[in-house]
mmCIF file of C-alpha atoms in Angstrom:
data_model
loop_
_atom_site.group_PDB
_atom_site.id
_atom_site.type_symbol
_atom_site.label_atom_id
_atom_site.label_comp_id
_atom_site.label_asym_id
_atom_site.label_seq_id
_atom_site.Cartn_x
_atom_site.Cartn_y
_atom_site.Cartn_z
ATOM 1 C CA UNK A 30 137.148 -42.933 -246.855
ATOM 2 C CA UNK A 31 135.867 -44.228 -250.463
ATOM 3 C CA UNK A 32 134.641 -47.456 -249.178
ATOM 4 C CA UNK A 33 133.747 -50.362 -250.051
ATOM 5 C CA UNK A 34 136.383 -50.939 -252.933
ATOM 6 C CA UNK A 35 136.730 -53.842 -255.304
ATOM 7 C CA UNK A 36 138.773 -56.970 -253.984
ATOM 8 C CA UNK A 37 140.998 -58.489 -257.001
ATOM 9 C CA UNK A 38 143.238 -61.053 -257.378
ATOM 10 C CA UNK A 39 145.773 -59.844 -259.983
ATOM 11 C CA UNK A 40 147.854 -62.437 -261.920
ATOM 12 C CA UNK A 41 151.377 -61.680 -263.175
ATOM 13 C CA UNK A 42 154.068 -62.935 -264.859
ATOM 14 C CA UNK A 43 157.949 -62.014 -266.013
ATOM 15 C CA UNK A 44 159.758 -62.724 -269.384
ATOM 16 C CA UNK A 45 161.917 -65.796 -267.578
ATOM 17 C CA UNK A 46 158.188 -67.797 -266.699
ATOM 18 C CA UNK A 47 158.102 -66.801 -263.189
ATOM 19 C CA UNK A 48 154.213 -65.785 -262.354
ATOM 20 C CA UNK A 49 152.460 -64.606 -259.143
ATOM 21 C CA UNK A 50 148.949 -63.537 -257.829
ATOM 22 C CA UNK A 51 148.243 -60.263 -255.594
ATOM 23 C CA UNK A 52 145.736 -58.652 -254.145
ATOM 24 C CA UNK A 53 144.607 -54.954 -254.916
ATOM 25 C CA UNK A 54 142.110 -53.210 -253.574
ATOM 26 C CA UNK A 55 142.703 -49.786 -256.052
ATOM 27 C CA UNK A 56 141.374 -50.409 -259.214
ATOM 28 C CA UNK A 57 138.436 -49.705 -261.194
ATOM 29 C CA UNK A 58 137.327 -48.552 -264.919
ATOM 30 C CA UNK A 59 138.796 -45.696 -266.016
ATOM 31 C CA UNK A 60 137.125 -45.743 -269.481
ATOM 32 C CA UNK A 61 134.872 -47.346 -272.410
ATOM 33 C CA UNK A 62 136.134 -46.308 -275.605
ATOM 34 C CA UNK A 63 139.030 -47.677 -275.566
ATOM 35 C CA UNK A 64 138.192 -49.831 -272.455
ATOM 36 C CA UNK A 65 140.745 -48.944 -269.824
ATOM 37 C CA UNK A 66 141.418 -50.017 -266.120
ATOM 38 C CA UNK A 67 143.811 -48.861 -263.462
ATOM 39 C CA UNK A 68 145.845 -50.717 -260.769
ATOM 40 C CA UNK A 69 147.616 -48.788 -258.213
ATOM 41 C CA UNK A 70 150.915 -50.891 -256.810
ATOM 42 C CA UNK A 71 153.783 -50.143 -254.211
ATOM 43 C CA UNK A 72 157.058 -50.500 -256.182
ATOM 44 C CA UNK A 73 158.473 -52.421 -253.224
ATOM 45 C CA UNK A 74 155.719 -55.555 -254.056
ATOM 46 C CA UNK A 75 157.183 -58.311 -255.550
ATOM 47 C CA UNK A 76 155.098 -58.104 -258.439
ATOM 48 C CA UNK A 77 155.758 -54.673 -259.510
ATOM 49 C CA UNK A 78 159.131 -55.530 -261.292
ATOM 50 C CA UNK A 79 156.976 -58.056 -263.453
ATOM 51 C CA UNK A 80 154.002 -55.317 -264.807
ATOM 52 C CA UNK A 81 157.159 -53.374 -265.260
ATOM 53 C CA UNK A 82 159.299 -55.538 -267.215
ATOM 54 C CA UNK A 83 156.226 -57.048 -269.242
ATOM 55 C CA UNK A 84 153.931 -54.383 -269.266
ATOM 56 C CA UNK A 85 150.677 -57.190 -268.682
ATOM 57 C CA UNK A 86 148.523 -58.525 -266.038
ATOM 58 C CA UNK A 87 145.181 -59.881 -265.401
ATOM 59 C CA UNK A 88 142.581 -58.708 -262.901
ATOM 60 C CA UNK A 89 140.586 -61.229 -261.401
ATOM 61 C CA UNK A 90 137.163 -60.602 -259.648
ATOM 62 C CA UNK A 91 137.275 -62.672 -255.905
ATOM 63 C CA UNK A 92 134.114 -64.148 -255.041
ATOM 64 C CA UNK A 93 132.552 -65.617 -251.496
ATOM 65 C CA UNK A 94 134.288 -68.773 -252.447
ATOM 66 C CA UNK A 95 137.767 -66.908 -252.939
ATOM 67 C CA UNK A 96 137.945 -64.616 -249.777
ATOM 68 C CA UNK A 97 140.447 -67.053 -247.939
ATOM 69 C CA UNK A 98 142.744 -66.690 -251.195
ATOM 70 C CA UNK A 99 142.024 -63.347 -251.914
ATOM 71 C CA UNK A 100 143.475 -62.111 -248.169
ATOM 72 C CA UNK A 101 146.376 -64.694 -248.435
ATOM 73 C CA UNK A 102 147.546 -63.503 -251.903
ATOM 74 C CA UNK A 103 147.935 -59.888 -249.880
ATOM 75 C CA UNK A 104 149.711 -60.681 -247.057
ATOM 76 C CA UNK A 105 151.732 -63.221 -248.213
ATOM 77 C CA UNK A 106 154.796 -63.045 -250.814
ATOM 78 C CA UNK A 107 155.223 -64.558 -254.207
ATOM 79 C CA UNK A 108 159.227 -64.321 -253.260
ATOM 80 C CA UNK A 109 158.695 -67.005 -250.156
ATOM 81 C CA UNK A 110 156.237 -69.399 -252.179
ATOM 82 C CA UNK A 111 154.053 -69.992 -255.709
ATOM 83 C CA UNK A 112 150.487 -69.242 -254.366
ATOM 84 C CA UNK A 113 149.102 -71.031 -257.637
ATOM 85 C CA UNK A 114 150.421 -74.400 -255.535
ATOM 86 C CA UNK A 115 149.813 -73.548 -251.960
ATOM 87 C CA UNK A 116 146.022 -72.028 -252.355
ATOM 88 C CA UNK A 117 145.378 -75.000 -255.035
ATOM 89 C CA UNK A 118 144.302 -72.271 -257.732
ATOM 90 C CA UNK A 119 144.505 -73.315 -261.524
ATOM 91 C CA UNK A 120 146.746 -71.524 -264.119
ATOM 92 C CA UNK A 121 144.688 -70.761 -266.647
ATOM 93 C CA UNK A 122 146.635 -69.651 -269.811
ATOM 94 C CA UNK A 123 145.592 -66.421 -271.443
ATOM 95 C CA UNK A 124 144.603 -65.493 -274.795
ATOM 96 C CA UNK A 125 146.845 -62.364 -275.141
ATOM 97 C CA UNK A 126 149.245 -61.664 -272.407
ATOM 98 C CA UNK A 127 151.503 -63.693 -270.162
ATOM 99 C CA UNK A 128 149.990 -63.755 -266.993
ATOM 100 C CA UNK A 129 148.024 -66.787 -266.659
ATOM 101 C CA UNK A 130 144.422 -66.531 -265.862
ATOM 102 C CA UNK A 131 142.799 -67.614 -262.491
ATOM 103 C CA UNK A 132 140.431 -70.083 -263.664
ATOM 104 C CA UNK A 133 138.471 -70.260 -260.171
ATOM 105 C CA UNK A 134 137.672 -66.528 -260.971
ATOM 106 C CA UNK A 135 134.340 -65.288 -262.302
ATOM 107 C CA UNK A 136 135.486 -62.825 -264.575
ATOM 108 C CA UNK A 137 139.243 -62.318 -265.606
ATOM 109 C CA UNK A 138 140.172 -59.145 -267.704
ATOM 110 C CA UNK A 139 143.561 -59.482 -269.702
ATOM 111 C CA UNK A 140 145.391 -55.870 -269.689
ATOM 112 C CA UNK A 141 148.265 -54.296 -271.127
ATOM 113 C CA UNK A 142 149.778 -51.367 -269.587
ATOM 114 C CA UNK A 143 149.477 -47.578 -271.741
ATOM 115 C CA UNK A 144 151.533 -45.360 -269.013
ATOM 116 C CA UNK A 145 152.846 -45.597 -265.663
ATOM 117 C CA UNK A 146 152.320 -42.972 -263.105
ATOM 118 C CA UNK A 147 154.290 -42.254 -260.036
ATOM 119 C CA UNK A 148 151.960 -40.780 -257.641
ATOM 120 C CA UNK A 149 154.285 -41.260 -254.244
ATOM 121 C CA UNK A 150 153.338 -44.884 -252.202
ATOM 122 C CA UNK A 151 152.189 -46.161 -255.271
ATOM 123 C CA UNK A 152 152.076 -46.271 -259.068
ATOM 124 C CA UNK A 153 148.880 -46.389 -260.699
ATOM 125 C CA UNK A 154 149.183 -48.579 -264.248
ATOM 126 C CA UNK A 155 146.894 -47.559 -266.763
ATOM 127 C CA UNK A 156 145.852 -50.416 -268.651
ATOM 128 C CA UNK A 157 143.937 -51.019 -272.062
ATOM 129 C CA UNK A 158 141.621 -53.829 -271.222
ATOM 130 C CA UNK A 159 142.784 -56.866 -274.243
ATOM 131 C CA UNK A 160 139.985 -58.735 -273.793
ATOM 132 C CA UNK A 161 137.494 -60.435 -270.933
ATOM 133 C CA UNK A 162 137.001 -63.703 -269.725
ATOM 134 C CA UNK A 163 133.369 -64.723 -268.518
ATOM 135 C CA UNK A 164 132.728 -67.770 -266.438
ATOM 136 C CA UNK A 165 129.513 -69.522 -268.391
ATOM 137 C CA UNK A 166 128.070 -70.403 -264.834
ATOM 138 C CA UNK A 167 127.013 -67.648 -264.600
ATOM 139 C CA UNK A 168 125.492 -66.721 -268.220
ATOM 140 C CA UNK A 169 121.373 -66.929 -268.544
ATOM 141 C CA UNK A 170 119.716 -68.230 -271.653
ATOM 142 C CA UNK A 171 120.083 -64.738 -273.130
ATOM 143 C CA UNK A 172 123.702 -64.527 -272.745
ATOM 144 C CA UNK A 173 123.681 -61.953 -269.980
ATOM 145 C CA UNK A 174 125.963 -62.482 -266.950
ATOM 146 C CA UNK A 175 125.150 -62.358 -263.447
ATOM 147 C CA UNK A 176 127.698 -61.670 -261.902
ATOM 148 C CA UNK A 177 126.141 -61.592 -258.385
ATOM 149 C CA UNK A 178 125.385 -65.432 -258.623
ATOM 150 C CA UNK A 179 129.415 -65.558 -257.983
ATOM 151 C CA UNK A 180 129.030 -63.273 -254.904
ATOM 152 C CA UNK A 181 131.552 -61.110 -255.276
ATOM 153 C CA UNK A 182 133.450 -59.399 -252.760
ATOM 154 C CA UNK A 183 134.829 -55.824 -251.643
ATOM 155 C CA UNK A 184 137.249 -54.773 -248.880
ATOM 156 C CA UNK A 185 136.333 -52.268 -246.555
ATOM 157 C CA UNK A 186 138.299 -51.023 -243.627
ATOM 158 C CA UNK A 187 140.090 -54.063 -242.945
ATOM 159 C CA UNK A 188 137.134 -56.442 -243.581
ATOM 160 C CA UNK A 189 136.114 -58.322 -246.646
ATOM 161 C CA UNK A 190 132.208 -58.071 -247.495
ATOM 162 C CA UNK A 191 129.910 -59.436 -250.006
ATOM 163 C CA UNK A 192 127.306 -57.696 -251.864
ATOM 164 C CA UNK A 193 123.362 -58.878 -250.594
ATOM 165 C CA UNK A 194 120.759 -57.192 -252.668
ATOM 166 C CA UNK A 195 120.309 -55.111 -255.572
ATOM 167 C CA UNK A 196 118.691 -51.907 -254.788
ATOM 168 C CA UNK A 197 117.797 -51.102 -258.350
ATOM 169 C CA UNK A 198 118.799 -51.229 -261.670
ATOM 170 C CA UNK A 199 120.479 -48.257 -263.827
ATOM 171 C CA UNK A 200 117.815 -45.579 -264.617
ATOM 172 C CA UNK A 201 114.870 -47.355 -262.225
ATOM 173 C CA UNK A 202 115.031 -43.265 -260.003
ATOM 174 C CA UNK A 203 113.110 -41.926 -263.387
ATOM 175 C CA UNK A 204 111.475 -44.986 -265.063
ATOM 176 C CA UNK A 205 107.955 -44.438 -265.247
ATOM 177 C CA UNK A 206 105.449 -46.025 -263.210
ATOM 178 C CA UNK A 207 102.715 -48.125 -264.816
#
């Protein structure tokens, strides 16, 4: 019942060349210093075997734009078809892992796994985040990104939703009024 959770596309790849995108909607930040993500995956997904054997992968934020892809690259398998070809998404190649970048993506964050843990339907990778791919679309004159000019997307209960206003900004409950 944790709901809404983040949406991602995440690209993979084995030693022989062989890449695939997924969709996985458990993952988040697990810390800053060193900056570390998770993924949770079934084993029995195709693209287990390649985190596995190469111990990368890249999370890509969906957007509005990417919905259609985003659902397709979950219910359909990287062993029947290359979903690079068939949802006309660009391999982008990375700056330090295998897995090729999504270049349609906002955001993509380049991970290699620290430890593996079996926690019963799935295993939850614990990744050190390598480094992070912005999309300068959506940079301001300051350098800061917005990444709600992308409109991303979550996944909640079956349905895929974007995000319509922000409600307030970090700290703005004890900011003092002028």
């Amino acid at each position: 019942m944790l709901y809404p959770v983040p949406a991602v596309m995440v690209s993979v790849a084995d030693k022989k060349g062989h890449d695939n995108i997924f969709t996985v909607a458990w993952t988040g930040t697990v810390c800053t210093n060193p900056p570390m993500v998770y993924i949770s995956v079934r084993p029995e997904r195709y693209s287990y075997h390649m985190i596995v054997e190469t111990g990368e992968f890249v999370i890509n934020l969906t957007t509005r734009k990417l919905a259609y892809a985003t659902d397709y690259c979950g219910v359909k398998s990287g062993r029947d078809l290359d979903k690079f070809a068939a949802l006309q998404l660009t391999r982008q190649k990375a700056s330090k892992v295998l897995p090729p970048l999504i270049e349609e993506s906002p955001v993509n964050i380049e991970c290699r796994v620290i430890q593996c843990i079996e926690l019963g339907s799935h295993h939850m990778f614990l990744a050190e985040v390598v480094t992070v791919h912005a999309s300068e679309a959506y940079m301001d004159n300051k350098g800061k990104f917005h990444l709600e000019k992308a409109e991303p997307i979550v996944y909640s209960h079956g349905a895929y939703c974007n995000l319509k206003n922000i409600l307030g900004t970090f700290g703005y409950s004890v900011k003092k009024k002028r």
